[in-house]
XYZ file of C-alpha atoms in Angstrom:
512
model
C 89.920 -47.571 -14.980
C 91.079 -44.236 -13.479
C 91.245 -43.700 -9.723
C 88.497 -41.087 -10.031
C 86.148 -43.527 -11.746
C 86.951 -46.134 -9.087
C 85.185 -43.878 -6.592
C 81.934 -43.899 -8.561
C 79.203 -46.504 -8.468
C 78.123 -48.409 -11.577
C 74.741 -46.856 -12.252
C 73.995 -49.189 -15.179
C 73.456 -52.148 -12.823
C 69.931 -52.267 -11.375
C 71.064 -54.256 -8.325
C 73.784 -51.703 -7.511
C 71.183 -48.944 -7.789
C 68.790 -50.812 -5.516
C 71.540 -51.441 -2.978
C 72.444 -47.762 -3.108
C 68.837 -46.834 -2.356
C 68.883 -49.094 0.713
C 72.208 -47.745 1.965
C 71.305 -44.105 1.232
C 68.287 -44.345 3.532
C 70.310 -46.096 6.252
C 73.003 -43.436 5.962
C 70.421 -40.650 6.244
C 68.934 -42.208 9.359
C 72.437 -42.570 10.802
C 73.089 -38.900 10.115
C 69.975 -37.877 12.055
C 71.036 -40.150 14.915
C 74.466 -38.491 14.926
C 72.779 -35.081 14.927
C 70.760 -36.034 18.012
C 73.955 -37.223 19.701
C 75.733 -33.964 18.787
C 72.876 -32.009 20.338
C 72.976 -34.133 23.485
C 76.661 -33.413 24.011
C 76.708 -29.747 23.022
C 73.411 -28.061 23.820
C 70.583 -30.317 24.995
C 68.813 -29.219 28.219
C 69.955 -31.239 31.208
C 66.483 -32.556 31.903
C 65.880 -33.872 28.381
C 67.891 -37.082 28.740
C 64.939 -39.415 29.279
C 63.106 -38.247 26.160
C 66.297 -38.259 24.081
C 67.046 -41.835 25.118
C 63.704 -43.007 23.687
C 64.095 -40.901 20.539
C 67.524 -42.314 19.785
C 66.396 -45.846 20.595
C 63.590 -45.432 18.077
C 66.078 -44.234 15.486
C 68.390 -47.185 16.097
C 65.390 -49.488 15.813
C 64.528 -48.040 12.413
C 68.135 -48.389 11.245
C 68.190 -51.983 12.492
C 64.952 -52.703 10.634
C 66.527 -51.460 7.409
C 69.785 -53.351 7.973
C 67.993 -56.648 8.598
C 65.631 -56.350 5.637
C 65.748 -59.746 3.833
C 65.930 -57.937 0.500
C 69.204 -56.342 1.563
C 70.615 -59.801 2.228
C 69.400 -60.992 -1.183
C 70.992 -58.012 -2.934
C 74.337 -58.566 -1.264
C 74.246 -62.253 -2.167
C 73.457 -61.416 -5.796
C 76.186 -58.800 -6.049
C 79.124 -60.404 -4.234
C 80.266 -62.388 -7.273
C 79.140 -59.844 -9.862
C 81.266 -56.971 -8.492
C 84.420 -59.072 -8.781
C 84.241 -58.571 -12.520
C 86.635 -55.917 -13.892
C 83.934 -53.653 -15.282
C 82.779 -52.865 -11.741
C 84.477 -50.260 -9.571
C 86.222 -50.388 -6.222
C 83.355 -48.264 -4.895
C 80.915 -51.005 -5.939
C 83.011 -53.637 -4.183
C 83.409 -51.497 -1.066
C 79.665 -50.854 -0.919
C 78.857 -54.569 -1.122
C 81.499 -55.397 1.506
C 80.124 -52.882 4.012
C 76.523 -53.866 3.292
C 77.398 -57.523 3.892
C 79.251 -56.721 7.128
C 76.416 -54.547 8.463
C 73.751 -57.060 7.449
C 75.557 -59.998 9.055
C 76.165 -58.108 12.303
C 72.658 -56.663 12.520
C 70.855 -59.948 11.864
C 72.637 -61.419 14.888
C 71.037 -58.866 17.208
C 67.293 -58.581 17.934
C 65.752 -55.160 17.439
C 64.582 -54.984 21.056
C 68.153 -55.437 22.230
C 69.467 -52.758 19.846
C 66.882 -50.263 21.079
C 67.533 -51.005 24.738
C 71.283 -50.718 24.209
C 70.754 -47.262 22.756
C 68.553 -46.192 25.687
C 71.225 -47.398 28.089
C 73.962 -45.645 26.084
C 72.205 -42.279 26.231
C 71.378 -42.584 29.934
C 74.848 -43.896 30.679
C 76.370 -40.809 29.111
C 74.204 -38.591 31.300
C 75.193 -40.623 34.354
C 78.876 -40.386 33.422
C 78.759 -36.590 33.104
C 77.267 -36.261 36.587
C 79.473 -38.935 38.136
C 82.643 -37.351 36.811
C 81.560 -33.929 38.044
C 80.706 -35.307 41.501
C 83.583 -37.820 41.767
C 80.962 -40.523 42.261
C 81.855 -43.800 40.567
C 79.150 -45.610 42.529
C 76.414 -43.683 40.699
C 77.878 -44.613 37.311
C 78.658 -48.218 38.199
C 75.144 -49.672 37.597
C 75.027 -48.127 34.117
C 78.513 -49.373 33.356
C 77.505 -52.849 34.514
C 74.581 -52.861 32.083
C 76.862 -51.724 29.262
C 79.338 -54.495 30.064
C 76.555 -57.085 30.056
C 75.284 -55.863 26.698
C 78.784 -55.845 25.223
C 79.409 -59.406 26.383
C 76.155 -60.502 24.785
C 76.999 -58.702 21.548
C 80.363 -60.458 21.451
C 78.757 -63.848 22.102
C 76.174 -63.294 19.369
C 78.803 -62.128 16.864
C 81.186 -64.959 17.695
C 84.983 -64.989 17.998
C 87.978 -67.287 17.570
C 90.207 -66.565 20.561
C 88.479 -64.461 23.205
C 85.227 -62.552 23.637
C 86.952 -59.162 23.498
C 88.065 -59.880 19.911
C 84.487 -59.484 18.682
C 84.423 -55.903 20.027
C 87.846 -55.012 18.623
C 86.577 -56.118 15.227
C 83.816 -53.503 15.354
C 86.404 -50.728 15.189
C 89.269 -52.439 13.348
C 88.063 -55.326 11.164
C 90.048 -58.481 11.817
C 91.903 -57.149 14.853
C 92.374 -59.543 17.785
C 93.742 -59.108 21.289
C 96.695 -61.342 20.453
C 97.516 -59.120 17.463
C 97.270 -56.055 19.708
C 99.774 -57.672 22.078
C 102.242 -58.113 19.212
C 101.834 -54.572 17.869
C 101.881 -52.915 21.275
C 104.917 -54.738 22.722
C 107.557 -52.522 21.011
C 105.453 -49.451 21.796
C 105.378 -50.334 25.487
C 109.121 -50.945 25.478
C 110.150 -47.759 23.688
C 107.779 -45.634 25.791
C 109.171 -46.977 29.060
C 112.767 -46.739 27.817
C 112.569 -43.146 26.609
C 110.699 -42.055 29.731
C 113.416 -43.540 31.914
C 116.184 -41.922 29.840
C 114.477 -38.529 30.054
C 114.025 -38.820 33.811
C 117.640 -39.874 34.318
C 119.005 -37.160 32.020
C 118.020 -34.364 34.373
C 117.159 -32.246 31.327
C 114.167 -29.980 31.837
C 111.976 -28.359 29.225
C 110.832 -24.808 29.946
C 107.030 -24.862 30.229
C 106.638 -21.527 32.005
C 105.093 -19.961 28.893
C 102.028 -22.178 29.325
C 101.492 -21.058 32.936
C 99.338 -18.000 32.449
C 95.758 -16.874 31.960
C 94.309 -17.292 28.470
C 90.793 -15.856 27.981
C 88.469 -18.403 26.413
C 87.234 -16.110 23.637
C 90.827 -15.579 22.493
C 91.449 -19.325 22.586
C 88.398 -19.808 20.388
C 89.724 -17.312 17.841
C 93.149 -18.966 17.888
C 91.744 -22.454 17.375
C 89.584 -21.271 14.499
C 92.673 -19.826 12.792
C 94.673 -23.017 13.380
C 91.881 -25.198 11.989
C 91.555 -22.968 8.943
C 95.322 -23.079 8.420
C 95.260 -26.901 8.282
C 92.432 -26.812 5.741
C 89.288 -27.381 7.817
C 86.398 -25.828 5.921
C 83.980 -23.994 8.240
C 81.495 -23.718 5.361
C 81.086 -27.467 5.789
C 81.730 -27.617 9.513
C 81.309 -26.118 12.939
C 83.221 -25.965 16.230
C 81.427 -26.306 19.563
C 82.224 -27.180 23.194
C 81.648 -30.513 24.923
C 82.746 -32.347 28.067
C 84.875 -34.661 25.943
C 86.085 -33.424 22.514
C 84.829 -35.379 19.494
C 84.225 -35.179 15.757
C 81.050 -36.266 14.002
C 79.561 -36.206 10.535
C 76.011 -35.755 9.283
C 77.014 -36.455 5.711
C 80.702 -36.448 4.860
C 82.140 -34.475 3.202
C 79.405 -31.825 3.387
C 78.738 -31.534 7.131
C 81.574 -32.488 9.488
C 81.639 -30.925 12.951
C 83.993 -30.997 15.915
C 84.124 -29.937 19.535
C 86.853 -28.909 21.924
C 87.066 -27.765 25.539
C 88.526 -24.737 27.277
C 90.232 -23.779 30.503
C 91.576 -20.278 31.042
C 94.586 -21.746 32.837
C 95.360 -24.412 30.252
C 95.944 -23.301 26.662
C 97.408 -26.711 25.799
C 94.008 -28.436 26.220
C 92.177 -26.514 23.557
C 95.057 -26.267 21.052
C 95.883 -29.974 21.098
C 92.274 -31.155 21.147
C 91.423 -28.794 18.273
C 94.308 -30.098 16.158
C 93.403 -33.670 17.101
C 89.743 -33.296 16.191
C 90.748 -31.238 13.172
C 92.682 -34.254 11.901
C 89.550 -36.361 12.120
C 87.523 -33.617 10.469
C 89.723 -32.943 7.436
C 89.774 -36.700 6.799
C 85.967 -36.760 6.673
C 85.790 -33.553 4.637
C 88.245 -35.085 2.190
C 85.990 -38.013 1.240
C 84.963 -38.028 -2.415
C 81.534 -36.449 -2.870
C 80.535 -39.419 -5.044
C 80.484 -41.526 -1.846
C 77.957 -39.269 -0.090
C 75.070 -41.027 1.713
C 76.846 -44.383 1.763
C 78.935 -46.195 4.410
C 82.005 -45.421 2.296
C 81.821 -41.706 3.168
C 83.829 -42.189 6.339
C 87.192 -43.422 7.579
C 88.378 -46.927 6.722
C 88.508 -47.872 10.423
C 88.926 -46.161 13.756
C 92.638 -46.976 13.784
C 93.008 -45.316 10.391
C 90.875 -42.410 11.583
C 93.034 -41.947 14.663
C 96.123 -42.002 12.454
C 94.972 -38.657 11.103
C 94.083 -37.096 14.443
C 97.447 -38.182 15.867
C 99.348 -37.148 12.726
C 97.948 -33.611 12.760
C 98.070 -33.256 16.535
C 101.539 -34.693 17.120
C 103.639 -35.371 14.032
C 102.758 -31.963 12.629
C 101.112 -30.050 15.483
C 103.859 -30.560 18.074
C 106.735 -30.015 15.648
C 109.024 -27.014 15.865
C 108.713 -26.465 12.109
C 104.920 -26.168 12.347
C 105.099 -23.582 15.101
C 107.730 -21.558 13.311
C 105.026 -21.079 10.705
C 102.047 -20.711 13.036
C 103.474 -18.931 16.089
C 102.615 -15.440 14.786
C 98.946 -16.471 15.094
C 99.534 -17.370 18.742
C 101.320 -14.095 19.399
C 98.497 -12.094 17.825
C 95.968 -13.913 19.996
C 97.998 -13.507 23.199
C 100.512 -10.659 22.727
C 101.110 -10.100 26.440
C 101.774 -13.775 27.133
C 103.979 -14.551 24.118
C 105.475 -11.347 22.740
C 108.928 -12.164 24.128
C 108.866 -15.897 23.331
C 110.164 -17.729 20.276
C 108.575 -20.630 18.387
C 111.209 -23.155 19.454
C 110.632 -22.573 23.159
C 106.873 -22.774 22.651
C 107.133 -26.019 20.634
C 109.412 -27.614 23.213
C 106.943 -26.677 25.951
C 104.247 -28.585 24.047
C 106.548 -31.629 24.096
C 107.247 -31.631 27.820
C 107.381 -35.237 29.061
C 106.040 -36.115 32.481
C 103.829 -38.996 33.673
C 100.335 -37.683 34.277
C 96.856 -38.808 35.248
C 94.839 -37.637 32.250
C 95.104 -39.443 28.905
C 93.969 -36.555 26.718
C 96.665 -34.320 28.229
C 99.452 -36.905 28.032
C 102.671 -36.308 26.133
C 103.647 -38.532 23.204
C 106.077 -40.625 25.243
C 103.597 -41.668 27.940
C 100.352 -41.514 25.939
C 100.390 -45.119 24.767
C 100.886 -46.366 28.318
C 97.470 -44.832 29.077
C 96.018 -46.810 26.176
C 97.700 -50.060 27.192
C 96.195 -49.713 30.667
C 92.726 -49.351 29.186
C 93.263 -52.227 26.760
C 94.293 -54.563 29.560
C 91.334 -53.531 31.724
C 88.824 -53.789 28.864
C 89.996 -57.228 27.820
C 89.812 -58.554 31.381
C 86.429 -56.932 31.999
C 84.750 -58.211 28.836
C 86.304 -61.665 29.197
C 84.876 -61.860 32.727
C 88.169 -61.806 34.629
C 87.407 -58.692 36.701
C 84.245 -57.044 38.024
C 82.924 -53.519 37.463
C 83.041 -52.637 41.148
C 86.767 -53.394 41.250
C 87.627 -50.974 38.422
C 88.724 -47.962 40.532
C 91.277 -49.970 42.511
C 92.533 -51.840 39.430
C 92.791 -48.573 37.515
C 94.785 -46.916 40.290
C 97.164 -49.855 40.694
C 97.885 -49.964 36.965
C 98.603 -46.241 36.885
C 101.040 -46.701 39.721
C 102.665 -49.645 37.921
C 102.937 -48.088 34.444
C 103.283 -44.373 35.169
C 104.241 -44.161 38.844
C 101.278 -41.876 39.542
C 98.115 -42.625 41.478
C 94.795 -40.799 40.953
C 93.615 -39.010 44.112
C 90.008 -39.171 42.858
C 87.969 -41.255 40.447
C 87.252 -38.102 38.444
C 90.956 -37.991 37.650
C 91.037 -41.760 37.300
C 88.510 -44.279 36.104
C 85.845 -41.649 35.302
C 87.998 -39.464 33.055
C 87.003 -40.949 29.668
C 83.546 -40.931 28.086
C 84.070 -44.085 26.011
C 82.882 -46.711 28.491
C 79.463 -45.085 28.649
C 78.865 -46.433 25.128
C 80.924 -49.605 24.810
C 84.309 -51.277 24.591
C 86.985 -52.025 22.014
C 87.732 -48.465 20.868
C 90.775 -47.548 22.955
C 93.361 -49.657 21.065
C 92.474 -47.538 18.011
C 94.443 -44.639 19.497
C 97.730 -46.530 19.623
C 97.027 -48.133 16.254
C 96.533 -44.573 15.047
C 99.954 -43.636 16.392
C 101.512 -46.600 14.567
C 99.745 -45.935 11.254
C 100.313 -42.203 11.638
C 104.079 -42.641 12.071
C 104.242 -44.624 8.824
C 102.200 -42.023 6.961
C 104.327 -39.253 8.462
C 107.473 -41.028 7.238
C 105.922 -41.339 3.781
C 105.081 -37.642 3.701
C 108.628 -36.707 4.611
C 109.999 -38.916 1.832
C 107.588 -37.457 -0.729
C 108.394 -33.893 0.376
C 112.129 -33.511 1.178
C 111.400 -29.864 2.039
C 108.647 -30.871 4.487
C 109.963 -28.818 7.423
C 110.817 -25.816 5.258
C 107.255 -25.667 3.979
C 105.809 -25.928 7.478
C 108.126 -23.134 8.627
C 106.587 -20.916 5.939
C 103.134 -21.568 7.415
C 102.143 -23.953 4.624
C 100.205 -27.094 5.562
C 97.987 -27.273 2.495
C 100.545 -29.404 0.657
C 100.071 -32.053 3.362
C 96.291 -31.902 3.102
C 96.387 -31.977 -0.693
C 98.557 -35.109 -0.786
C 96.476 -36.869 1.866
C 93.233 -35.993 0.090
C 94.495 -37.401 -3.179
C 96.164 -40.518 -1.782
C 93.984 -41.375 1.215
C 91.042 -39.203 2.207
C 89.120 -39.348 -1.070
C 88.729 -43.124 -0.795
C 86.895 -42.959 2.521
C 86.060 -46.534 3.526
C 86.226 -47.914 -0.021
C 89.136 -50.160 0.971
C 89.714 -52.292 4.039
C 92.139 -50.624 6.485
C 95.098 -52.899 5.737
C 94.596 -52.424 1.991
C 94.304 -48.650 2.335
C 97.487 -48.466 4.404
C 99.353 -50.411 1.721
C 98.067 -48.010 -0.934
C 99.230 -45.009 1.101
C 102.619 -46.162 2.397
C 103.334 -49.286 0.322
C 103.570 -51.791 3.171
C 101.772 -53.364 6.125
C 101.548 -51.883 9.605
C 104.980 -51.798 11.221
C 105.394 -50.432 14.778
C 109.096 -49.799 14.187
C 108.226 -46.571 12.386
C 106.709 -45.261 15.585
C 109.650 -46.554 17.627
C 112.070 -44.607 15.404
C 109.874 -41.508 15.334
C 109.560 -41.347 19.115
C 113.238 -42.094 19.724
C 114.562 -39.545 17.236
C 112.167 -36.785 18.240
C 112.674 -36.906 21.999
C 116.369 -37.675 21.807
C 116.634 -34.352 19.986
C 114.430 -32.366 22.337
C 115.984 -33.773 25.514
C 119.536 -34.203 24.229
C 119.588 -37.932 24.982
């Protein structure tokens, strides 16, 4: 069976066709829910939150009703053994796996709880936006407490082997446990702290003066559009908007995949890096095989795998000197006064300036994972009942002082900076997993293309996208994350790739 045929469903089987009908409807409802969420974060009137909360709760109730339909359970049971036969495709097997997983999870939660969780999520987001703007953790705290209580109940209903937090990790990375995170993150923590110390002791400074200027927002928008187009993002199947926290969403991958970024006239780095980051997510979704449309397979294999692409495009490629040798003319055309006398190397090095900071999304590659480890430790303790919501600001600040030797002067710059806790827990480790997976994929790309840097210097990134589409993106969520990673790089997750990548890159930039 060819790889192309493996991404098609076996239409001759009536049970496969019936399962597809079920999952098509669920996928369509999910797309409308995502559209409502997109609108809430990009253009919904401020006073519409109450109505939107009920609308989205209703939608989640309808999705839950479909996912808990007894007939869906019967279909999965009938097909689980059948699809093991060689005449069935990997798409068939992936569809049954995801249907089983969704059915089992959904039947453990009552519809009333699912609807109320969605109402709380929508209102919690609104509360977070205001609290962050007003530096008012106390106003967000009651909503966060309700989210924590719901997440604990979800974990208890799903069940777990080691600790309650494991059930939430599994939602984003199937099979992941906190103990496994500890093992994977240990070398990351060590190399991050070691390189940071070496950089600080070296006395070497990177010139960042080129980023200290005024950059009109409309010009930033034009620049980001060009950069996204250069990496292969298709605006005929996408859109770029503005939101408080950048994100990527799909209303039917690969046909409608949208992203957001944010702008500050005094900070060009924000919009460039967030656009490349979200662009990585977006080209992954746009690269899914069209035969998987309207099914749970038309998405990333897991959030860790998804983040591997955002981090690969943002950092491995998007912060490399070779990339900017090819793309810097675009920057100079957008901002001739600011960059006419600057070269690509100086600009690229400025993007790789290392300094402990307060804000995760602005962090350099060396310190970024320390931000994630802080959140992982807090989330695990919070969900397992070891700390209380009201103590989060002080715990957050003490951990930042311990890990990064900085202390947030406000909660806006501290515990309120991320949107994620307004909707749930267990996502943050995906970012560092993404760095680990991304480093392995980056290494694979460089071995496949010995002239990798030379091509980037010529402004060519399509060869990267083409290879990733053929070897990874097209499969969507057909395979489990560990299986997909093996198909792409030929081995299991190994944090040593990231250790080597980080060490070699910043030893070169800082002359260590």
